[in-house]
Amino acid sequence: MKDIPEPRHDLKLADGVELTLLGAAHISQASADQVRSLIQSGRYDSVAIELCRSRHKAMIDPRALAQMDLFSVIRENRVYMVMASLVLSAYQQRLADQFGVESGAEQRMALRLADAQGLNLLLIDREIGITLRRVSANLSWWKRYTLFAGLLLSFLNAEQITEEEIERLKEGDMLESIFAEFATDRRDLYVPLIEERDRYMAAKLKREIARVGAKRILVVIGAGHLKGMRRALEEDDSDPETVLRDLEQIPPAGPWPAILAWGLLVLILAGFGYGFMRSPELGVSLLTGWALITGGLAALGTLLAGGHLLTILAAFIAAPLTTLHPAIGVGMVTGAVELYLRPPKVGDFSSLRTEVTTLHGWWSNRIARAFLVFSLSSLSAGIGTYVASVHLLDRLLRLHP
């Protein structure tokens, strides 16, 4: 793997604050070596790193995953966010296995040396969960599903990562480079993954400098953020707190998804009501068809995810009811049941990041499998809702030839 020189810019801010922006490559040993050389030069009193608190904790504390409340993840519908993070970790692990360079080696070097030399450590990136949720909010529901499916299928295959992909990763941002391959419109991803984080990290850096009184700071960021962050530091005079508050907000969902979901529910219930008005037998037949289609497909999705027999039964029973309530998903039921029936062991937490690098690992690890049960049962129940709706409409139209 050929390393390229890491670009850097020296800046001066107000009050005599001096910055060195180092555009590092997250998979380059040369970047780690340059970070070591700069820190050991003794020029800096602080080191700023492109990490958020949760990623920093996961990097320095392997036990962080064991502290995750899985039932809360399911109850709060954060499964897709956690799965996306696991898929990203799987990709980074593949990089390490293939090229012998641990992803984020320059960040680990900066963390170790900053601690050894007693320098201020400034974590300036936005929380990964907020970034992923803003990415999700910036995409249509169809783009979200295709993006997630593309990520999962790509990173579970056995093919080696190409030299072209490596060069793109070295020159850009890890998140943006990975996600953009599966996006039909890269602009949808570029804004929350690059532009917003450029502004966010510049504002966070200014706030942290004021908090600790830093004067000479080495800023270790991905090469893809170098130009935008420099522009934000030099040209953006906005109040840092205002910028951070704005960029940490999750955009509210538009009214149309809720309107369509509740509208569909009203039509379905009206169809059932009309069926019972025509005859009790017809009404029961319509309800039975709905239950068999939605429950059957949800159960099939749970089966494909490797769910427990009782979890499959729970999917079959719950789907006909949860599909009639836009705010409750069958995955909340199946995921919780799966975790209750097969509670994760200590080894599942410790091996999770390694096992999700393989297709088999997603089914053998109890945590990953519970997430798959949540996802596949939800997706199957969603398909079942539309199939059952078409079936219901067809039955009613046949009453008036």
PDB file of C-alpha atoms in Angstrom, residues 132-361:
ATOM      1  CA  LEU A 132     -25.954   8.956  11.481  1.00  0.00           C
ATOM      2  CA  ARG A 133     -29.392  10.194  12.539  1.00  0.00           C
ATOM      3  CA  ARG A 134     -28.885  13.411  10.558  1.00  0.00           C
ATOM      4  CA  VAL A 135     -27.795  11.307   7.573  1.00  0.00           C
ATOM      5  CA  SER A 136     -30.979   9.270   7.962  1.00  0.00           C
ATOM      6  CA  ALA A 137     -33.102  12.424   8.223  1.00  0.00           C
ATOM      7  CA  ASN A 138     -31.525  13.698   5.000  1.00  0.00           C
ATOM      8  CA  LEU A 139     -32.572  10.601   3.022  1.00  0.00           C
ATOM      9  CA  SER A 140     -35.914   9.287   1.858  1.00  0.00           C
ATOM     10  CA  TRP A 141     -37.076   6.033   3.431  1.00  0.00           C
ATOM     11  CA  TRP A 142     -36.199   4.119   0.253  1.00  0.00           C
ATOM     12  CA  LYS A 143     -32.674   5.564   0.134  1.00  0.00           C
ATOM     13  CA  ARG A 144     -32.214   4.668   3.797  1.00  0.00           C
ATOM     14  CA  TYR A 145     -33.098   1.020   3.156  1.00  0.00           C
ATOM     15  CA  THR A 146     -30.972   0.733  -0.001  1.00  0.00           C
ATOM     16  CA  LEU A 147     -28.022   2.410   1.693  1.00  0.00           C
ATOM     17  CA  PHE A 148     -28.208   0.160   4.731  1.00  0.00           C
ATOM     18  CA  ALA A 149     -28.669  -2.984   2.642  1.00  0.00           C
ATOM     19  CA  GLY A 150     -25.735  -2.035   0.416  1.00  0.00           C
ATOM     20  CA  LEU A 151     -23.497  -1.449   3.398  1.00  0.00           C
ATOM     21  CA  LEU A 152     -24.419  -4.726   5.044  1.00  0.00           C
ATOM     22  CA  LEU A 153     -24.082  -6.866   1.930  1.00  0.00           C
ATOM     23  CA  SER A 154     -20.821  -5.262   0.829  1.00  0.00           C
ATOM     24  CA  PHE A 155     -19.006  -5.509   4.117  1.00  0.00           C
ATOM     25  CA  LEU A 156     -20.020  -9.101   4.693  1.00  0.00           C
ATOM     26  CA  ASN A 157     -18.548 -10.400   1.474  1.00  0.00           C
ATOM     27  CA  ALA A 158     -15.178 -12.062   1.302  1.00  0.00           C
ATOM     28  CA  GLU A 159     -13.670  -9.881  -1.421  1.00  0.00           C
ATOM     29  CA  GLN A 160     -10.567  -7.897  -0.625  1.00  0.00           C
ATOM     30  CA  ILE A 161     -10.690  -4.126  -0.607  1.00  0.00           C
ATOM     31  CA  THR A 162      -9.204  -2.761  -3.824  1.00  0.00           C
ATOM     32  CA  GLU A 163      -6.255  -0.389  -4.123  1.00  0.00           C
ATOM     33  CA  GLU A 164      -8.598   2.180  -5.680  1.00  0.00           C
ATOM     34  CA  GLU A 165     -10.834   2.086  -2.606  1.00  0.00           C
ATOM     35  CA  ILE A 166      -7.804   2.479  -0.376  1.00  0.00           C
ATOM     36  CA  GLU A 167      -6.590   5.559  -2.227  1.00  0.00           C
ATOM     37  CA  ARG A 168     -10.054   7.106  -1.970  1.00  0.00           C
ATOM     38  CA  LEU A 169     -10.135   6.433   1.761  1.00  0.00           C
ATOM     39  CA  LYS A 170      -6.674   7.935   2.221  1.00  0.00           C
ATOM     40  CA  GLU A 171      -7.692  11.142   0.497  1.00  0.00           C
ATOM     41  CA  GLY A 172     -11.125  11.588   2.045  1.00  0.00           C
ATOM     42  CA  ASP A 173     -13.247  10.903   5.092  1.00  0.00           C
ATOM     43  CA  MET A 174     -13.860   7.333   6.286  1.00  0.00           C
ATOM     44  CA  LEU A 175     -17.623   7.720   6.772  1.00  0.00           C
ATOM     45  CA  GLU A 176     -18.251   9.647   3.567  1.00  0.00           C
ATOM     46  CA  SER A 177     -16.087   7.368   1.430  1.00  0.00           C
ATOM     47  CA  ILE A 178     -17.788   4.219   2.687  1.00  0.00           C
ATOM     48  CA  PHE A 179     -21.369   5.468   2.557  1.00  0.00           C
ATOM     49  CA  ALA A 180     -21.066   7.285  -0.771  1.00  0.00           C
ATOM     50  CA  GLU A 181     -20.453   4.049  -2.675  1.00  0.00           C
ATOM     51  CA  PHE A 182     -24.058   3.034  -2.045  1.00  0.00           C
ATOM     52  CA  ALA A 183     -25.766   6.420  -2.346  1.00  0.00           C
ATOM     53  CA  THR A 184     -27.719   7.360  -5.440  1.00  0.00           C
ATOM     54  CA  ASP A 185     -27.177  11.026  -4.606  1.00  0.00           C
ATOM     55  CA  ARG A 186     -23.895  11.707  -2.859  1.00  0.00           C
ATOM     56  CA  ARG A 187     -24.978  15.235  -1.985  1.00  0.00           C
ATOM     57  CA  ASP A 188     -27.480  13.756   0.473  1.00  0.00           C
ATOM     58  CA  LEU A 189     -24.533  12.245   2.320  1.00  0.00           C
ATOM     59  CA  TYR A 190     -21.927  14.937   1.771  1.00  0.00           C
ATOM     60  CA  VAL A 191     -23.798  17.598   3.718  1.00  0.00           C
ATOM     61  CA  PRO A 192     -24.215  15.735   7.052  1.00  0.00           C
ATOM     62  CA  LEU A 193     -20.991  13.724   6.781  1.00  0.00           C
ATOM     63  CA  ILE A 194     -18.563  16.394   5.586  1.00  0.00           C
ATOM     64  CA  GLU A 195     -19.884  19.963   5.422  1.00  0.00           C
ATOM     65  CA  GLU A 196     -21.684  19.872   8.745  1.00  0.00           C
ATOM     66  CA  ARG A 197     -18.812  18.132  10.517  1.00  0.00           C
ATOM     67  CA  ASP A 198     -16.307  20.640   9.112  1.00  0.00           C
ATOM     68  CA  ARG A 199     -18.308  23.448  10.722  1.00  0.00           C
ATOM     69  CA  TYR A 200     -18.985  21.429  13.855  1.00  0.00           C
ATOM     70  CA  MET A 201     -15.341  20.516  14.491  1.00  0.00           C
ATOM     71  CA  ALA A 202     -14.213  24.102  13.880  1.00  0.00           C
ATOM     72  CA  ALA A 203     -16.774  25.415  16.378  1.00  0.00           C
ATOM     73  CA  LYS A 204     -16.006  22.660  18.909  1.00  0.00           C
ATOM     74  CA  LEU A 205     -12.289  23.368  18.587  1.00  0.00           C
ATOM     75  CA  LYS A 206     -12.818  27.072  19.298  1.00  0.00           C
ATOM     76  CA  ARG A 207     -14.940  26.261  22.336  1.00  0.00           C
ATOM     77  CA  GLU A 208     -12.427  23.742  23.698  1.00  0.00           C
ATOM     78  CA  ILE A 209      -9.512  26.142  23.169  1.00  0.00           C
ATOM     79  CA  ALA A 210     -11.313  28.752  25.253  1.00  0.00           C
ATOM     80  CA  ARG A 211     -12.206  26.158  27.915  1.00  0.00           C
ATOM     81  CA  VAL A 212      -8.667  24.863  28.520  1.00  0.00           C
ATOM     82  CA  GLY A 213      -6.753  28.024  27.565  1.00  0.00           C
ATOM     83  CA  ALA A 214      -4.750  26.259  24.858  1.00  0.00           C
ATOM     84  CA  LYS A 215      -2.247  28.260  22.795  1.00  0.00           C
ATOM     85  CA  ARG A 216      -0.534  25.770  20.472  1.00  0.00           C
ATOM     86  CA  ILE A 217      -2.692  22.921  19.211  1.00  0.00           C
ATOM     87  CA  LEU A 218      -2.048  20.003  16.886  1.00  0.00           C
ATOM     88  CA  VAL A 219      -5.347  19.133  15.167  1.00  0.00           C
ATOM     89  CA  VAL A 220      -5.435  15.575  13.766  1.00  0.00           C
ATOM     90  CA  ILE A 221      -8.288  15.214  11.272  1.00  0.00           C
ATOM     91  CA  GLY A 222      -9.050  13.202   8.157  1.00  0.00           C
ATOM     92  CA  ALA A 223      -7.641  14.647   4.949  1.00  0.00           C
ATOM     93  CA  GLY A 224     -11.177  15.073   3.606  1.00  0.00           C
ATOM     94  CA  HIS A 225     -11.924  17.659   6.307  1.00  0.00           C
ATOM     95  CA  LEU A 226      -8.788  19.751   5.946  1.00  0.00           C
ATOM     96  CA  LYS A 227     -10.023  22.297   3.396  1.00  0.00           C
ATOM     97  CA  GLY A 228     -13.493  22.766   4.841  1.00  0.00           C
ATOM     98  CA  MET A 229     -12.363  23.014   8.444  1.00  0.00           C
ATOM     99  CA  ARG A 230      -9.674  25.522   7.579  1.00  0.00           C
ATOM    100  CA  ARG A 231     -12.267  27.663   5.793  1.00  0.00           C
ATOM    101  CA  ALA A 232     -14.616  27.465   8.779  1.00  0.00           C
ATOM    102  CA  LEU A 233     -11.859  28.449  11.208  1.00  0.00           C
ATOM    103  CA  GLU A 234     -10.754  31.411   9.104  1.00  0.00           C
ATOM    104  CA  GLU A 235     -14.074  32.717   7.805  1.00  0.00           C
ATOM    105  CA  ASP A 236     -16.884  31.700  10.174  1.00  0.00           C
ATOM    106  CA  ASP A 237     -17.345  34.244  12.980  1.00  0.00           C
ATOM    107  CA  SER A 238     -20.542  32.660  14.315  1.00  0.00           C
ATOM    108  CA  ASP A 239     -20.894  31.967  17.999  1.00  0.00           C
ATOM    109  CA  PRO A 240     -19.496  28.431  18.535  1.00  0.00           C
ATOM    110  CA  GLU A 241     -22.250  27.490  20.980  1.00  0.00           C
ATOM    111  CA  THR A 242     -24.932  28.445  18.458  1.00  0.00           C
ATOM    112  CA  VAL A 243     -23.258  26.424  15.700  1.00  0.00           C
ATOM    113  CA  LEU A 244     -22.889  23.369  17.932  1.00  0.00           C
ATOM    114  CA  ARG A 245     -26.480  23.570  19.136  1.00  0.00           C
ATOM    115  CA  ASP A 246     -27.833  23.860  15.587  1.00  0.00           C
ATOM    116  CA  LEU A 247     -25.743  20.976  14.252  1.00  0.00           C
ATOM    117  CA  GLU A 248     -26.658  18.670  17.131  1.00  0.00           C
ATOM    118  CA  GLN A 249     -30.387  18.958  16.476  1.00  0.00           C
ATOM    119  CA  ILE A 250     -32.154  16.067  14.765  1.00  0.00           C
ATOM    120  CA  PRO A 251     -34.325  17.527  11.976  1.00  0.00           C
ATOM    121  CA  PRO A 252     -37.988  16.748  12.635  1.00  0.00           C
ATOM    122  CA  ALA A 253     -39.640  14.396  10.215  1.00  0.00           C
ATOM    123  CA  GLY A 254     -41.930  16.007   7.684  1.00  0.00           C
ATOM    124  CA  PRO A 255     -45.697  15.636   8.095  1.00  0.00           C
ATOM    125  CA  TRP A 256     -46.270  13.470   5.035  1.00  0.00           C
ATOM    126  CA  PRO A 257     -44.920  10.128   6.349  1.00  0.00           C
ATOM    127  CA  ALA A 258     -47.177  10.362   9.401  1.00  0.00           C
ATOM    128  CA  ILE A 259     -50.130  11.522   7.314  1.00  0.00           C
ATOM    129  CA  LEU A 260     -49.706   8.632   4.880  1.00  0.00           C
ATOM    130  CA  ALA A 261     -49.223   6.073   7.666  1.00  0.00           C
ATOM    131  CA  TRP A 262     -52.295   7.145   9.617  1.00  0.00           C
ATOM    132  CA  GLY A 263     -54.283   7.605   6.423  1.00  0.00           C
ATOM    133  CA  LEU A 264     -53.483   4.035   5.385  1.00  0.00           C
ATOM    134  CA  LEU A 265     -54.541   2.827   8.830  1.00  0.00           C
ATOM    135  CA  VAL A 266     -57.888   4.625   8.556  1.00  0.00           C
ATOM    136  CA  LEU A 267     -58.529   3.079   5.135  1.00  0.00           C
ATOM    137  CA  ILE A 268     -57.625  -0.403   6.374  1.00  0.00           C
ATOM    138  CA  LEU A 269     -59.904  -0.134   9.402  1.00  0.00           C
ATOM    139  CA  ALA A 270     -62.658   1.261   7.195  1.00  0.00           C
ATOM    140  CA  GLY A 271     -62.219  -1.750   4.919  1.00  0.00           C
ATOM    141  CA  PHE A 272     -62.607  -4.124   7.854  1.00  0.00           C
ATOM    142  CA  GLY A 273     -65.662  -2.218   9.046  1.00  0.00           C
ATOM    143  CA  TYR A 274     -67.260  -2.339   5.617  1.00  0.00           C
ATOM    144  CA  GLY A 275     -66.588  -6.079   5.434  1.00  0.00           C
ATOM    145  CA  PHE A 276     -68.362  -6.702   8.728  1.00  0.00           C
ATOM    146  CA  MET A 277     -71.271  -4.530   7.582  1.00  0.00           C
ATOM    147  CA  ARG A 278     -71.684  -6.734   4.534  1.00  0.00           C
ATOM    148  CA  SER A 279     -71.495  -9.932   6.589  1.00  0.00           C
ATOM    149  CA  PRO A 280     -69.707 -11.197   9.702  1.00  0.00           C
ATOM    150  CA  GLU A 281     -68.190 -13.997   7.634  1.00  0.00           C
ATOM    151  CA  LEU A 282     -66.630 -11.523   5.209  1.00  0.00           C
ATOM    152  CA  GLY A 283     -65.262  -9.405   8.050  1.00  0.00           C
ATOM    153  CA  VAL A 284     -63.669 -12.418   9.718  1.00  0.00           C
ATOM    154  CA  SER A 285     -62.231 -13.524   6.379  1.00  0.00           C
ATOM    155  CA  LEU A 286     -60.649 -10.099   5.821  1.00  0.00           C
ATOM    156  CA  LEU A 287     -59.129 -10.076   9.310  1.00  0.00           C
ATOM    157  CA  THR A 288     -57.844 -13.615   8.853  1.00  0.00           C
ATOM    158  CA  GLY A 289     -56.212 -12.733   5.547  1.00  0.00           C
ATOM    159  CA  TRP A 290     -54.562  -9.701   7.135  1.00  0.00           C
ATOM    160  CA  ALA A 291     -53.243 -11.774  10.047  1.00  0.00           C
ATOM    161  CA  LEU A 292     -51.917 -14.574   7.864  1.00  0.00           C
ATOM    162  CA  ILE A 293     -50.100 -12.272   5.437  1.00  0.00           C
ATOM    163  CA  THR A 294     -48.547  -9.826   7.911  1.00  0.00           C
ATOM    164  CA  GLY A 295     -47.890 -12.450  10.567  1.00  0.00           C
ATOM    165  CA  GLY A 296     -46.608 -14.986   8.088  1.00  0.00           C
ATOM    166  CA  LEU A 297     -44.123 -12.622   6.444  1.00  0.00           C
ATOM    167  CA  ALA A 298     -42.916 -11.265   9.804  1.00  0.00           C
ATOM    168  CA  ALA A 299     -42.408 -14.830  11.010  1.00  0.00           C
ATOM    169  CA  LEU A 300     -40.508 -15.640   7.805  1.00  0.00           C
ATOM    170  CA  GLY A 301     -38.194 -12.663   8.325  1.00  0.00           C
ATOM    171  CA  THR A 302     -37.577 -13.743  11.912  1.00  0.00           C
ATOM    172  CA  LEU A 303     -36.839 -17.285  10.729  1.00  0.00           C
ATOM    173  CA  LEU A 304     -34.312 -16.007   8.167  1.00  0.00           C
ATOM    174  CA  ALA A 305     -32.631 -14.016  10.942  1.00  0.00           C
ATOM    175  CA  GLY A 306     -32.189 -17.203  12.971  1.00  0.00           C
ATOM    176  CA  GLY A 307     -34.683 -16.256  15.648  1.00  0.00           C
ATOM    177  CA  HIS A 308     -35.761 -18.612  18.411  1.00  0.00           C
ATOM    178  CA  LEU A 309     -38.884 -20.710  17.717  1.00  0.00           C
ATOM    179  CA  LEU A 310     -40.833 -18.700  20.298  1.00  0.00           C
ATOM    180  CA  THR A 311     -39.565 -15.456  18.739  1.00  0.00           C
ATOM    181  CA  ILE A 312     -40.941 -16.615  15.394  1.00  0.00           C
ATOM    182  CA  LEU A 313     -44.268 -17.322  17.097  1.00  0.00           C
ATOM    183  CA  ALA A 314     -44.164 -13.875  18.727  1.00  0.00           C
ATOM    184  CA  ALA A 315     -43.609 -12.297  15.301  1.00  0.00           C
ATOM    185  CA  PHE A 316     -46.594 -14.138  13.872  1.00  0.00           C
ATOM    186  CA  ILE A 317     -48.847 -13.014  16.739  1.00  0.00           C
ATOM    187  CA  ALA A 318     -47.571  -9.437  17.063  1.00  0.00           C
ATOM    188  CA  ALA A 319     -47.289  -8.386  13.404  1.00  0.00           C
ATOM    189  CA  PRO A 320     -51.047  -8.262  12.640  1.00  0.00           C
ATOM    190  CA  LEU A 321     -51.441  -5.847  15.574  1.00  0.00           C
ATOM    191  CA  THR A 322     -48.253  -3.755  15.280  1.00  0.00           C
ATOM    192  CA  THR A 323     -48.809  -3.203  11.554  1.00  0.00           C
ATOM    193  CA  LEU A 324     -52.019  -1.404  12.500  1.00  0.00           C
ATOM    194  CA  HIS A 325     -50.154   1.061  14.697  1.00  0.00           C
ATOM    195  CA  PRO A 326     -47.647   3.375  12.930  1.00  0.00           C
ATOM    196  CA  ALA A 327     -45.767   4.121  16.166  1.00  0.00           C
ATOM    197  CA  ILE A 328     -45.077   0.509  17.192  1.00  0.00           C
ATOM    198  CA  GLY A 329     -42.979  -1.903  15.160  1.00  0.00           C
ATOM    199  CA  VAL A 330     -42.920  -5.670  15.330  1.00  0.00           C
ATOM    200  CA  GLY A 331     -39.120  -5.488  15.696  1.00  0.00           C
ATOM    201  CA  MET A 332     -39.559  -3.996  19.161  1.00  0.00           C
ATOM    202  CA  VAL A 333     -41.392  -7.177  20.143  1.00  0.00           C
ATOM    203  CA  THR A 334     -39.226  -9.729  18.358  1.00  0.00           C
ATOM    204  CA  GLY A 335     -35.933  -8.102  19.357  1.00  0.00           C
ATOM    205  CA  ALA A 336     -36.923  -7.997  23.025  1.00  0.00           C
ATOM    206  CA  VAL A 337     -38.234 -11.582  22.965  1.00  0.00           C
ATOM    207  CA  GLU A 338     -35.056 -12.833  21.308  1.00  0.00           C
ATOM    208  CA  LEU A 339     -32.875 -11.129  23.915  1.00  0.00           C
ATOM    209  CA  TYR A 340     -35.010 -12.558  26.723  1.00  0.00           C
ATOM    210  CA  LEU A 341     -34.923 -16.094  25.354  1.00  0.00           C
ATOM    211  CA  ARG A 342     -31.242 -15.970  24.392  1.00  0.00           C
ATOM    212  CA  PRO A 343     -29.560 -13.426  26.668  1.00  0.00           C
ATOM    213  CA  PRO A 344     -26.075 -12.473  25.450  1.00  0.00           C
ATOM    214  CA  LYS A 345     -23.104 -14.018  27.214  1.00  0.00           C
ATOM    215  CA  VAL A 346     -19.931 -12.182  28.174  1.00  0.00           C
ATOM    216  CA  GLY A 347     -18.194 -13.655  25.138  1.00  0.00           C
ATOM    217  CA  ASP A 348     -20.815 -12.200  22.804  1.00  0.00           C
ATOM    218  CA  PHE A 349     -19.896  -8.682  23.907  1.00  0.00           C
ATOM    219  CA  SER A 350     -16.151  -9.222  23.729  1.00  0.00           C
ATOM    220  CA  SER A 351     -16.258 -10.854  20.290  1.00  0.00           C
ATOM    221  CA  LEU A 352     -18.998  -8.692  18.727  1.00  0.00           C
ATOM    222  CA  ARG A 353     -16.740  -6.362  16.723  1.00  0.00           C
ATOM    223  CA  THR A 354     -14.755  -9.297  15.374  1.00  0.00           C
ATOM    224  CA  GLU A 355     -17.672 -11.568  14.563  1.00  0.00           C
ATOM    225  CA  VAL A 356     -19.621  -8.963  12.583  1.00  0.00           C
ATOM    226  CA  THR A 357     -16.833  -8.996  10.001  1.00  0.00           C
ATOM    227  CA  THR A 358     -18.225 -12.301   8.686  1.00  0.00           C
ATOM    228  CA  LEU A 359     -21.649 -13.370   7.508  1.00  0.00           C
ATOM    229  CA  HIS A 360     -21.660 -16.334   9.893  1.00  0.00           C
ATOM    230  CA  GLY A 361     -20.795 -14.066  12.820  1.00  0.00           C
TER     231      GLY A 361
END
